[in-house]
């Protein structure tokens, strides 16, 4: 279609970190090598002793044969002397089975030596295979690729939404309605997850150190907010939670680090408490969101005939930096999200929903779109864009899901001014 599409697949953080099994394998190989050396020394000694014992065994058998011959001759004096020797030989008789067992043990040692040699060869081959893909070398390659990826992304201008794929179901938990999110402004090593169940009558925020902990249900901390929230359209931005205070048009900024409210400010004329909600209701009148350009609030006013209003907010003071009035009814919108300063609106929260309308704050213009997405669990009560992950976070009827998106980018080359 006249577009160049570039797909970049990056590994998860620490995916190629050193595996503990590799260290264990190396230790095992060293032990096997030490055992092999010990067996080799023991084998040499055994072979030497075995040859000596074989000679002794032959001599014993020869003596016994001669004793029998002398006994048969019947010569008294000579017989008496040999009878004494025979007595001494009888005392050595128990040594014969011991020597037989020694031969068996010697054969087992030879067999054990061969097994150790085979095992050593196998472990050496495994170590060589691991060495061909040494984890430290792979880690350096990953870091280099991540650097190149960041450099590539820095040359990407804001993109236009072209496709929504998925969803990937991360977890199933909570009620039918809720919100979960990560901080798009956090460092690459900070993957904390915040979880806010229900759309009303709650002020408990659960924190997880990573997606893995979230899936496993391992909470790292719980926050008790000073005010209950309304709706499910909250956002975490640069370490602070922004949410709509229950039964009001007040936006609250809560700092996780200090556990305190930084500021709160009313959105003038904004409808609240199911005056202008999304199609599913749930006190979703005020939708707070963040993208590459900053913090936004989406709501509706009587002055704009119940149609959607977009305001960009100062994250520190919550003062309005700019406002755009659209002609799309808030009550006819299923959900919405901002990408690169453009608001994308779905036409329903139910099955068959699609992104139907977009409004660009850069050009103050709108267009109708037709971008379907799979509403797998039939009811969408939260849909938010994360600029760091380039993904949509969704709460889909008690399922926490992720949608991958495709953006149309214009690449800035080195020759561009």
mmCIF file of C-alpha atoms in Angstrom:
data_model
loop_
_atom_site.group_PDB
_atom_site.id
_atom_site.type_symbol
_atom_site.label_atom_id
_atom_site.label_comp_id
_atom_site.label_asym_id
_atom_site.label_seq_id
_atom_site.Cartn_x
_atom_site.Cartn_y
_atom_site.Cartn_z
ATOM 1 C CA UNK A 1 0.000 0.000 0.000
ATOM 2 C CA UNK A 2 2.945 2.318 -0.595
ATOM 3 C CA UNK A 3 4.186 2.097 2.991
ATOM 4 C CA UNK A 4 7.408 0.657 4.359
ATOM 5 C CA UNK A 5 6.640 -1.432 7.436
ATOM 6 C CA UNK A 6 9.426 -2.200 9.908
ATOM 7 C CA UNK A 7 8.841 -4.744 12.661
ATOM 8 C CA UNK A 8 11.170 -4.789 15.661
ATOM 9 C CA UNK A 9 11.004 -7.738 18.049
ATOM 10 C CA UNK A 10 12.874 -7.079 21.294
ATOM 11 C CA UNK A 11 13.402 -9.559 24.151
ATOM 12 C CA UNK A 12 12.049 -9.068 27.616
ATOM 13 C CA UNK A 13 14.385 -7.440 30.106
ATOM 14 C CA UNK A 14 16.951 -9.855 31.610
ATOM 15 C CA UNK A 15 15.772 -12.623 29.302
ATOM 16 C CA UNK A 16 19.370 -13.647 28.599
ATOM 17 C CA UNK A 17 20.703 -13.326 32.126
ATOM 18 C CA UNK A 18 23.069 -16.090 33.254
ATOM 19 C CA UNK A 19 21.254 -19.332 33.910
ATOM 20 C CA UNK A 20 22.055 -20.997 37.250
ATOM 21 C CA UNK A 21 21.952 -24.383 35.499
ATOM 22 C CA UNK A 22 24.972 -23.356 33.433
ATOM 23 C CA UNK A 23 27.026 -22.801 36.585
ATOM 24 C CA UNK A 24 25.844 -26.098 38.009
ATOM 25 C CA UNK A 25 26.822 -27.853 34.799
ATOM 26 C CA UNK A 26 30.312 -26.390 34.942
ATOM 27 C CA UNK A 27 30.710 -27.480 38.566
ATOM 28 C CA UNK A 28 29.500 -30.974 37.647
ATOM 29 C CA UNK A 29 31.968 -31.153 34.782
ATOM 30 C CA UNK A 30 34.827 -30.168 37.090
ATOM 31 C CA UNK A 31 33.795 -32.868 39.592
ATOM 32 C CA UNK A 32 33.617 -35.477 36.832
ATOM 33 C CA UNK A 33 37.061 -34.462 35.605
ATOM 34 C CA UNK A 34 38.440 -34.763 39.145
ATOM 35 C CA UNK A 35 36.785 -38.158 39.553
ATOM 36 C CA UNK A 36 38.169 -39.257 36.202
ATOM 37 C CA UNK A 37 41.699 -38.352 37.282
ATOM 38 C CA UNK A 38 41.251 -40.210 40.577
ATOM 39 C CA UNK A 39 39.898 -43.252 38.762
ATOM 40 C CA UNK A 40 42.876 -43.139 36.400
ATOM 41 C CA UNK A 41 45.344 -43.184 39.300
ATOM 42 C CA UNK A 42 43.383 -45.969 41.018
ATOM 43 C CA UNK A 43 43.273 -47.930 37.783
ATOM 44 C CA UNK A 44 47.040 -47.793 37.368
ATOM 45 C CA UNK A 45 47.537 -49.032 40.919
ATOM 46 C CA UNK A 46 44.896 -51.707 40.439
ATOM 47 C CA UNK A 47 46.464 -52.971 37.230
ATOM 48 C CA UNK A 48 49.867 -53.171 38.881
ATOM 49 C CA UNK A 49 48.513 -54.995 41.944
ATOM 50 C CA UNK A 50 46.356 -57.207 39.782
ATOM 51 C CA UNK A 51 49.356 -58.447 37.751
ATOM 52 C CA UNK A 52 51.211 -59.178 40.990
ATOM 53 C CA UNK A 53 48.242 -61.071 42.437
ATOM 54 C CA UNK A 54 47.805 -63.054 39.236
ATOM 55 C CA UNK A 55 51.389 -64.213 39.540
ATOM 56 C CA UNK A 56 50.796 -65.120 43.205
ATOM 57 C CA UNK A 57 47.664 -67.041 42.323
ATOM 58 C CA UNK A 58 49.602 -69.080 39.767
ATOM 59 C CA UNK A 59 52.316 -69.826 42.260
ATOM 60 C CA UNK A 60 49.759 -70.947 44.873
ATOM 61 C CA UNK A 61 48.115 -73.315 42.433
ATOM 62 C CA UNK A 62 51.517 -74.722 41.420
ATOM 63 C CA UNK A 63 52.465 -75.353 45.028
ATOM 64 C CA UNK A 64 49.222 -77.170 45.727
ATOM 65 C CA UNK A 65 49.855 -79.440 42.786
ATOM 66 C CA UNK A 66 53.361 -80.258 44.000
ATOM 67 C CA UNK A 67 52.095 -80.952 47.520
ATOM 68 C CA UNK A 68 49.670 -83.540 46.202
ATOM 69 C CA UNK A 69 52.449 -85.261 44.289
ATOM 70 C CA UNK A 70 54.683 -85.432 47.363
ATOM 71 C CA UNK A 71 51.823 -86.842 49.448
ATOM 72 C CA UNK A 72 51.345 -89.622 46.934
ATOM 73 C CA UNK A 73 55.068 -90.671 47.048
ATOM 74 C CA UNK A 74 54.722 -91.915 50.658
ATOM 75 C CA UNK A 75 58.222 -90.979 51.669
ATOM 76 C CA UNK A 76 57.899 -90.453 55.378
ATOM 77 C CA UNK A 77 60.561 -87.881 56.104
ATOM 78 C CA UNK A 78 59.955 -85.832 53.043
ATOM 79 C CA UNK A 79 56.236 -86.210 53.575
ATOM 80 C CA UNK A 80 56.543 -84.852 57.097
ATOM 81 C CA UNK A 81 58.342 -81.731 55.849
ATOM 82 C CA UNK A 82 55.806 -81.158 53.179
ATOM 83 C CA UNK A 83 52.999 -81.711 55.651
ATOM 84 C CA UNK A 84 54.327 -78.725 57.554
ATOM 85 C CA UNK A 85 54.386 -76.667 54.370
ATOM 86 C CA UNK A 86 50.884 -77.845 53.572
ATOM 87 C CA UNK A 87 49.689 -76.572 56.926
ATOM 88 C CA UNK A 88 51.082 -73.184 56.153
ATOM 89 C CA UNK A 89 49.418 -73.294 52.748
ATOM 90 C CA UNK A 90 46.092 -74.152 54.377
ATOM 91 C CA UNK A 91 46.331 -70.905 56.345
ATOM 92 C CA UNK A 92 46.681 -69.058 53.064
ATOM 93 C CA UNK A 93 43.733 -70.895 51.497
ATOM 94 C CA UNK A 94 41.105 -68.201 52.428
ATOM 95 C CA UNK A 95 43.094 -65.748 50.365
ATOM 96 C CA UNK A 96 42.002 -67.469 47.133
ATOM 97 C CA UNK A 97 38.327 -66.220 47.122
ATOM 98 C CA UNK A 98 39.570 -62.792 48.185
ATOM 99 C CA UNK A 99 41.785 -62.761 45.110
ATOM 100 C CA UNK A 100 38.846 -63.864 42.963
ATOM 101 C CA UNK A 101 36.754 -60.967 44.331
ATOM 102 C CA UNK A 102 39.665 -58.619 43.714
ATOM 103 C CA UNK A 103 39.645 -59.623 40.050
ATOM 104 C CA UNK A 104 35.906 -58.872 39.877
ATOM 105 C CA UNK A 105 36.427 -55.491 41.528
ATOM 106 C CA UNK A 106 39.210 -54.719 39.096
ATOM 107 C CA UNK A 107 36.851 -55.404 36.200
ATOM 108 C CA UNK A 108 34.232 -53.108 37.767
ATOM 109 C CA UNK A 109 36.845 -50.382 38.100
ATOM 110 C CA UNK A 110 37.675 -50.705 34.411
ATOM 111 C CA UNK A 111 33.975 -50.518 33.552
ATOM 112 C CA UNK A 112 33.471 -47.515 35.864
ATOM 113 C CA UNK A 113 36.427 -45.784 34.258
ATOM 114 C CA UNK A 114 34.841 -46.210 30.822
ATOM 115 C CA UNK A 115 31.501 -44.829 32.051
ATOM 116 C CA UNK A 116 33.234 -41.813 33.589
ATOM 117 C CA UNK A 117 35.053 -41.220 30.300
ATOM 118 C CA UNK A 118 31.766 -41.370 28.365
ATOM 119 C CA UNK A 119 30.040 -39.004 30.801
ATOM 120 C CA UNK A 120 32.950 -36.602 30.632
ATOM 121 C CA UNK A 121 32.693 -36.546 26.829
ATOM 122 C CA UNK A 122 28.962 -35.789 27.022
ATOM 123 C CA UNK A 123 29.433 -32.981 29.533
ATOM 124 C CA UNK A 124 32.294 -31.517 27.527
ATOM 125 C CA UNK A 125 30.083 -31.486 24.429
ATOM 126 C CA UNK A 126 27.315 -29.733 26.380
ATOM 127 C CA UNK A 127 29.772 -27.185 27.752
ATOM 128 C CA UNK A 128 31.096 -26.518 24.253
ATOM 129 C CA UNK A 129 27.527 -25.990 23.046
ATOM 130 C CA UNK A 130 26.884 -23.531 25.880
ATOM 131 C CA UNK A 131 30.205 -21.872 25.202
ATOM 132 C CA UNK A 132 29.145 -21.259 21.625
ATOM 133 C CA UNK A 133 26.319 -19.147 23.023
ATOM 134 C CA UNK A 134 27.880 -17.819 26.208
ATOM 135 C CA UNK A 135 25.283 -15.974 28.287
ATOM 136 C CA UNK A 136 27.610 -13.054 28.984
ATOM 137 C CA UNK A 137 28.241 -12.607 25.275
ATOM 138 C CA UNK A 138 24.498 -12.850 24.596
ATOM 139 C CA UNK A 139 23.801 -10.278 27.296
ATOM 140 C CA UNK A 140 26.211 -7.842 25.634
ATOM 141 C CA UNK A 141 24.532 -8.449 22.296
ATOM 142 C CA UNK A 142 21.118 -7.800 23.865
ATOM 143 C CA UNK A 143 22.349 -4.544 25.413
ATOM 144 C CA UNK A 144 23.760 -3.485 22.049
ATOM 145 C CA UNK A 145 20.487 -4.301 20.308
ATOM 146 C CA UNK A 146 18.480 -2.453 22.960
ATOM 147 C CA UNK A 147 20.697 0.581 22.415
ATOM 148 C CA UNK A 148 20.104 0.387 18.681
ATOM 149 C CA UNK A 149 16.366 -0.048 19.316
ATOM 150 C CA UNK A 150 16.269 3.070 21.508
ATOM 151 C CA UNK A 151 18.167 4.965 18.836
ATOM 152 C CA UNK A 152 15.687 3.752 16.234
ATOM 153 C CA UNK A 153 12.711 4.756 18.367
ATOM 154 C CA UNK A 154 14.206 8.187 18.990
ATOM 155 C CA UNK A 155 14.049 8.747 15.230
ATOM 156 C CA UNK A 156 10.386 7.748 15.061
ATOM 157 C CA UNK A 157 7.888 10.535 14.862
ATOM 158 C CA UNK A 158 4.482 10.058 16.441
ATOM 159 C CA UNK A 159 2.580 7.436 14.543
ATOM 160 C CA UNK A 160 -0.940 6.959 13.343
ATOM 161 C CA UNK A 161 -2.889 3.947 14.563
ATOM 162 C CA UNK A 162 -3.284 1.361 11.801
ATOM 163 C CA UNK A 163 -4.102 -1.930 13.541
ATOM 164 C CA UNK A 164 -4.965 -3.490 16.913
ATOM 165 C CA UNK A 165 -3.959 -7.138 17.456
ATOM 166 C CA UNK A 166 -4.694 -9.533 20.274
ATOM 167 C CA UNK A 167 -5.635 -9.569 22.990
ATOM 168 C CA UNK A 168 -3.170 -11.442 25.149
ATOM 169 C CA UNK A 169 -4.827 -12.477 28.411
ATOM 170 C CA UNK A 170 -2.408 -11.671 31.221
ATOM 171 C CA UNK A 171 -4.603 -12.612 34.169
ATOM 172 C CA UNK A 172 -8.180 -13.281 35.208
ATOM 173 C CA UNK A 173 -9.105 -11.590 38.475
ATOM 174 C CA UNK A 174 -11.381 -9.116 40.197
ATOM 175 C CA UNK A 175 -14.867 -8.003 39.266
ATOM 176 C CA UNK A 176 -16.200 -7.263 35.787
ATOM 177 C CA UNK A 177 -14.922 -3.680 36.032
ATOM 178 C CA UNK A 178 -11.537 -2.299 36.997
ATOM 179 C CA UNK A 179 -8.203 -0.903 35.865
ATOM 180 C CA UNK A 180 -4.598 -2.041 35.763
ATOM 181 C CA UNK A 181 -1.579 -0.178 34.431
ATOM 182 C CA UNK A 182 2.171 0.425 34.406
ATOM 183 C CA UNK A 183 4.035 3.729 34.324
ATOM 184 C CA UNK A 184 5.047 4.758 30.774
ATOM 185 C CA UNK A 185 7.578 7.198 32.256
ATOM 186 C CA UNK A 186 9.333 4.563 34.392
ATOM 187 C CA UNK A 187 12.840 3.299 33.619
ATOM 188 C CA UNK A 188 13.188 0.100 31.565
ATOM 189 C CA UNK A 189 14.012 -1.854 34.736
ATOM 190 C CA UNK A 190 10.932 -0.580 36.583
ATOM 191 C CA UNK A 191 7.969 -2.736 35.599
ATOM 192 C CA UNK A 192 5.676 -2.169 38.554
ATOM 193 C CA UNK A 193 1.978 -2.887 38.043
ATOM 194 C CA UNK A 194 -0.906 -1.103 39.771
ATOM 195 C CA UNK A 195 -4.292 -2.747 40.158
ATOM 196 C CA UNK A 196 -7.591 -0.999 40.991
ATOM 197 C CA UNK A 197 -10.606 -3.293 41.173
ATOM 198 C CA UNK A 198 -14.195 -2.028 40.622
ATOM 199 C CA UNK A 199 -15.450 1.342 39.432
ATOM 200 C CA UNK A 200 -16.824 2.663 42.720
ATOM 201 C CA UNK A 201 -16.758 2.355 46.496
ATOM 202 C CA UNK A 202 -13.065 1.491 46.634
ATOM 203 C CA UNK A 203 -9.817 3.283 47.439
ATOM 204 C CA UNK A 204 -7.335 0.384 47.719
ATOM 205 C CA UNK A 205 -4.560 0.258 45.107
ATOM 206 C CA UNK A 206 -2.445 -2.895 44.927
ATOM 207 C CA UNK A 207 1.127 -2.728 43.656
ATOM 208 C CA UNK A 208 3.205 -5.538 42.115
ATOM 209 C CA UNK A 209 6.924 -5.339 41.314
ATOM 210 C CA UNK A 210 6.528 -6.935 37.880
ATOM 211 C CA UNK A 211 4.080 -8.513 35.482
ATOM 212 C CA UNK A 212 5.270 -11.922 36.714
ATOM 213 C CA UNK A 213 4.438 -10.992 40.316
ATOM 214 C CA UNK A 214 1.089 -9.644 39.163
ATOM 215 C CA UNK A 215 0.262 -12.919 37.443
ATOM 216 C CA UNK A 216 1.405 -14.872 40.523
ATOM 217 C CA UNK A 217 -0.521 -12.592 42.882
ATOM 218 C CA UNK A 218 2.580 -11.516 44.843
ATOM 219 C CA UNK A 219 1.769 -8.021 46.105
ATOM 220 C CA UNK A 220 4.649 -5.719 47.037
ATOM 221 C CA UNK A 221 2.596 -2.935 48.582
ATOM 222 C CA UNK A 222 -0.942 -1.658 49.144
ATOM 223 C CA UNK A 223 -2.003 2.003 49.082
ATOM 224 C CA UNK A 224 -5.064 3.322 50.879
ATOM 225 C CA UNK A 225 -6.080 6.433 48.960
ATOM 226 C CA UNK A 226 -7.561 9.375 50.871
ATOM 227 C CA UNK A 227 -10.571 9.503 48.520
ATOM 228 C CA UNK A 228 -12.532 6.814 46.714
ATOM 229 C CA UNK A 229 -12.394 6.838 42.941
ATOM 230 C CA UNK A 230 -15.093 6.979 40.299
ATOM 231 C CA UNK A 231 -14.924 4.933 37.106
ATOM 232 C CA UNK A 232 -12.016 2.884 35.789
ATOM 233 C CA UNK A 233 -10.180 5.468 33.702
ATOM 234 C CA UNK A 234 -7.189 6.167 35.912
ATOM 235 C CA UNK A 235 -3.581 6.559 34.814
ATOM 236 C CA UNK A 236 -0.101 6.351 36.357
ATOM 237 C CA UNK A 237 2.296 8.911 34.955
ATOM 238 C CA UNK A 238 5.837 9.595 36.209
ATOM 239 C CA UNK A 239 5.276 7.996 39.612
ATOM 240 C CA UNK A 240 1.884 9.579 40.327
ATOM 241 C CA UNK A 241 -1.643 8.215 40.101
ATOM 242 C CA UNK A 242 -4.267 10.473 38.522
ATOM 243 C CA UNK A 243 -7.899 9.590 39.188
ATOM 244 C CA UNK A 244 -11.391 11.077 39.399
ATOM 245 C CA UNK A 245 -12.600 11.668 42.951
ATOM 246 C CA UNK A 246 -15.945 9.987 43.581
ATOM 247 C CA UNK A 247 -19.128 12.050 42.998
ATOM 248 C CA UNK A 248 -17.194 15.041 41.699
ATOM 249 C CA UNK A 249 -15.373 16.423 38.657
ATOM 250 C CA UNK A 250 -12.183 16.729 40.711
ATOM 251 C CA UNK A 251 -8.961 15.188 39.425
ATOM 252 C CA UNK A 252 -6.634 13.930 42.173
ATOM 253 C CA UNK A 253 -2.862 13.550 41.825
ATOM 254 C CA UNK A 254 -1.480 11.005 44.309
ATOM 255 C CA UNK A 255 2.279 10.409 44.650
ATOM 256 C CA UNK A 256 3.144 6.761 45.322
ATOM 257 C CA UNK A 257 6.590 7.573 46.712
ATOM 258 C CA UNK A 258 5.249 9.767 49.509
ATOM 259 C CA UNK A 259 1.814 8.196 49.841
ATOM 260 C CA UNK A 260 0.197 11.637 49.736
ATOM 261 C CA UNK A 261 -1.995 13.741 47.478
ATOM 262 C CA UNK A 262 0.119 16.223 45.540
ATOM 263 C CA UNK A 263 -2.759 18.300 44.244
ATOM 264 C CA UNK A 264 -6.412 18.129 43.243
ATOM 265 C CA UNK A 265 -8.322 20.334 40.849
ATOM 266 C CA UNK A 266 -11.836 20.452 39.387
ATOM 267 C CA UNK A 267 -12.404 20.179 35.646
ATOM 268 C CA UNK A 268 -14.672 23.135 35.063
ATOM 269 C CA UNK A 269 -18.121 22.197 33.696
ATOM 270 C CA UNK A 270 -17.166 18.536 33.325
ATOM 271 C CA UNK A 271 -20.052 16.140 33.837
ATOM 272 C CA UNK A 272 -19.674 13.487 36.546
ATOM 273 C CA UNK A 273 -21.520 10.683 38.351
ATOM 274 C CA UNK A 274 -23.011 9.115 35.199
ATOM 275 C CA UNK A 275 -24.059 12.391 33.574
ATOM 276 C CA UNK A 276 -21.814 11.781 30.561
ATOM 277 C CA UNK A 277 -20.351 8.288 30.945
ATOM 278 C CA UNK A 278 -19.185 5.875 28.270
ATOM 279 C CA UNK A 279 -21.773 3.464 26.884
ATOM 280 C CA UNK A 280 -21.287 1.008 29.744
ATOM 281 C CA UNK A 281 -21.931 3.562 32.512
ATOM 282 C CA UNK A 282 -19.906 2.915 35.644
ATOM 283 C CA UNK A 283 -19.275 6.612 36.519
ATOM 284 C CA UNK A 284 -16.881 6.722 33.546
ATOM 285 C CA UNK A 285 -17.552 10.435 32.919
ATOM 286 C CA UNK A 286 -13.907 11.557 33.263
ATOM 287 C CA UNK A 287 -11.165 9.592 31.529
ATOM 288 C CA UNK A 288 -7.545 10.360 32.448
ATOM 289 C CA UNK A 289 -4.828 9.181 30.104
ATOM 290 C CA UNK A 290 -1.207 9.736 29.076
ATOM 291 C CA UNK A 291 0.699 9.448 25.820
ATOM 292 C CA UNK A 292 3.972 10.611 24.257
ATOM 293 C CA UNK A 293 2.934 14.265 24.658
ATOM 294 C CA UNK A 294 1.838 14.220 28.290
ATOM 295 C CA UNK A 295 -1.243 14.010 30.514
ATOM 296 C CA UNK A 296 -4.815 14.331 29.215
ATOM 297 C CA UNK A 297 -8.400 14.405 30.452
ATOM 298 C CA UNK A 298 -11.341 13.361 28.302
ATOM 299 C CA UNK A 299 -14.851 14.311 29.428
ATOM 300 C CA UNK A 300 -18.040 16.055 28.277
ATOM 301 C CA UNK A 301 -19.777 19.320 29.151
ATOM 302 C CA UNK A 302 -23.212 20.829 28.767
ATOM 303 C CA UNK A 303 -21.579 23.710 26.896
ATOM 304 C CA UNK A 304 -20.383 21.224 24.253
ATOM 305 C CA UNK A 305 -23.791 19.496 24.109
ATOM 306 C CA UNK A 306 -22.520 16.352 25.841
ATOM 307 C CA UNK A 307 -19.877 15.842 23.183
ATOM 308 C CA UNK A 308 -16.331 14.830 24.081
ATOM 309 C CA UNK A 309 -13.918 17.501 25.277
ATOM 310 C CA UNK A 310 -10.146 16.928 25.308
ATOM 311 C CA UNK A 311 -7.928 18.862 27.727
ATOM 312 C CA UNK A 312 -4.179 18.608 28.153
ATOM 313 C CA UNK A 313 -3.149 18.932 31.803
ATOM 314 C CA UNK A 314 -0.013 20.100 33.569
ATOM 315 C CA UNK A 315 1.057 16.977 35.513
ATOM 316 C CA UNK A 316 2.287 19.053 38.472
ATOM 317 C CA UNK A 317 -0.537 21.573 38.916
ATOM 318 C CA UNK A 318 -3.361 19.922 36.907
ATOM 319 C CA UNK A 319 -3.979 23.246 35.209
ATOM 320 C CA UNK A 320 -5.439 22.990 31.714
ATOM 321 C CA UNK A 321 -2.839 23.717 29.035
ATOM 322 C CA UNK A 322 -5.207 23.444 26.085
ATOM 323 C CA UNK A 323 -8.744 22.298 25.247
ATOM 324 C CA UNK A 324 -10.339 20.862 22.092
ATOM 325 C CA UNK A 325 -14.077 20.346 21.552
ATOM 326 C CA UNK A 326 -15.114 17.391 19.413
ATOM 327 C CA UNK A 327 -18.472 16.576 17.865
ATOM 328 C CA UNK A 328 -18.615 12.986 19.095
ATOM 329 C CA UNK A 329 -21.162 12.236 21.828
ATOM 330 C CA UNK A 330 -19.580 10.949 25.018
ATOM 331 C CA UNK A 331 -22.530 8.675 25.687
ATOM 332 C CA UNK A 332 -22.042 6.992 22.299
ATOM 333 C CA UNK A 333 -18.384 6.197 22.958
ATOM 334 C CA UNK A 334 -17.418 2.755 24.265
ATOM 335 C CA UNK A 335 -13.886 3.752 25.369
ATOM 336 C CA UNK A 336 -11.135 6.069 24.179
ATOM 337 C CA UNK A 337 -7.353 6.441 24.360
ATOM 338 C CA UNK A 338 -4.697 8.951 23.271
ATOM 339 C CA UNK A 339 -1.732 8.145 21.023
ATOM 340 C CA UNK A 340 0.620 10.959 20.016
ATOM 341 C CA UNK A 341 -1.939 13.671 20.682
ATOM 342 C CA UNK A 342 -4.722 11.958 18.768
ATOM 343 C CA UNK A 343 -7.804 10.674 20.561
ATOM 344 C CA UNK A 344 -9.150 7.346 19.273
ATOM 345 C CA UNK A 345 -12.758 6.481 20.188
ATOM 346 C CA UNK A 346 -14.471 3.097 20.031
ATOM 347 C CA UNK A 347 -18.135 2.882 19.108
ATOM 348 C CA UNK A 348 -19.064 0.286 21.736
ATOM 349 C CA UNK A 349 -17.884 -1.613 24.797
ATOM 350 C CA UNK A 350 -19.422 -4.866 23.542
ATOM 351 C CA UNK A 351 -18.583 -7.505 20.944
ATOM 352 C CA UNK A 352 -18.073 -6.068 17.471
ATOM 353 C CA UNK A 353 -16.597 -2.819 18.748
ATOM 354 C CA UNK A 354 -14.070 -0.947 16.633
ATOM 355 C CA UNK A 355 -12.160 2.307 16.645
ATOM 356 C CA UNK A 356 -14.649 4.456 14.795
ATOM 357 C CA UNK A 357 -13.502 8.048 15.235
ATOM 358 C CA UNK A 358 -10.242 9.922 15.814
ATOM 359 C CA UNK A 359 -9.497 13.533 16.658
ATOM 360 C CA UNK A 360 -6.075 15.128 16.207
ATOM 361 C CA UNK A 361 -5.184 17.892 18.656
ATOM 362 C CA UNK A 362 -2.306 18.839 16.374
ATOM 363 C CA UNK A 363 -4.547 19.758 13.436
ATOM 364 C CA UNK A 364 -7.840 20.222 15.365
ATOM 365 C CA UNK A 365 -9.495 17.909 12.886
ATOM 366 C CA UNK A 366 -11.287 14.569 12.990
ATOM 367 C CA UNK A 367 -11.829 11.577 10.752
ATOM 368 C CA UNK A 368 -13.926 8.450 10.811
ATOM 369 C CA UNK A 369 -11.924 5.237 11.012
ATOM 370 C CA UNK A 370 -12.595 1.520 10.790
ATOM 371 C CA UNK A 371 -10.084 -0.312 12.998
ATOM 372 C CA UNK A 372 -11.605 -3.464 14.537
ATOM 373 C CA UNK A 373 -10.322 -5.153 17.649
ATOM 374 C CA UNK A 374 -11.212 -8.442 19.283
ATOM 375 C CA UNK A 375 -13.428 -7.946 22.345
ATOM 376 C CA UNK A 376 -12.706 -11.473 23.495
ATOM 377 C CA UNK A 377 -14.646 -11.429 26.766
ATOM 378 C CA UNK A 378 -17.593 -9.341 25.474
ATOM 379 C CA UNK A 379 -17.402 -6.339 27.827
ATOM 380 C CA UNK A 380 -14.645 -3.699 27.844
ATOM 381 C CA UNK A 381 -14.605 -1.365 30.856
ATOM 382 C CA UNK A 382 -11.078 0.051 30.507
ATOM 383 C CA UNK A 383 -8.771 0.696 27.560
ATOM 384 C CA UNK A 384 -5.599 2.728 28.013
ATOM 385 C CA UNK A 385 -2.487 3.332 25.914
ATOM 386 C CA UNK A 386 1.043 2.892 27.313
ATOM 387 C CA UNK A 387 3.612 4.828 25.292
ATOM 388 C CA UNK A 388 6.587 2.877 26.648
ATOM 389 C CA UNK A 389 5.109 -0.526 25.851
ATOM 390 C CA UNK A 390 3.364 0.664 22.664
ATOM 391 C CA UNK A 391 0.374 -1.379 23.781
ATOM 392 C CA UNK A 392 -3.195 -1.010 25.000
ATOM 393 C CA UNK A 393 -4.037 -2.167 28.511
ATOM 394 C CA UNK A 394 -7.586 -3.441 28.852
ATOM 395 C CA UNK A 395 -9.999 -4.718 31.499
ATOM 396 C CA UNK A 396 -12.187 -7.149 29.628
ATOM 397 C CA UNK A 397 -15.000 -8.517 31.808
ATOM 398 C CA UNK A 398 -12.728 -9.516 34.706
ATOM 399 C CA UNK A 399 -9.758 -10.333 32.458
ATOM 400 C CA UNK A 400 -6.650 -8.169 32.333
ATOM 401 C CA UNK A 401 -5.536 -8.102 28.693
ATOM 402 C CA UNK A 402 -2.968 -6.486 26.406
ATOM 403 C CA UNK A 403 -3.457 -5.428 22.789
ATOM 404 C CA UNK A 404 -0.529 -4.937 20.438
ATOM 405 C CA UNK A 405 -0.838 -2.012 18.075
ATOM 406 C CA UNK A 406 0.615 -1.107 14.713
ATOM 407 C CA UNK A 407 1.496 2.537 14.122
ATOM 408 C CA UNK A 408 2.341 4.186 10.833
ATOM 409 C CA UNK A 409 5.610 6.067 11.400
ATOM 410 C CA UNK A 410 7.679 8.446 9.346
ATOM 411 C CA UNK A 411 11.374 7.679 9.859
ATOM 412 C CA UNK A 412 13.728 10.621 10.224
ATOM 413 C CA UNK A 413 16.948 9.789 8.407
ATOM 414 C CA UNK A 414 20.366 11.302 9.037
ATOM 415 C CA UNK A 415 19.944 13.507 5.960
ATOM 416 C CA UNK A 416 16.735 15.085 7.267
ATOM 417 C CA UNK A 417 17.081 18.575 8.686
#
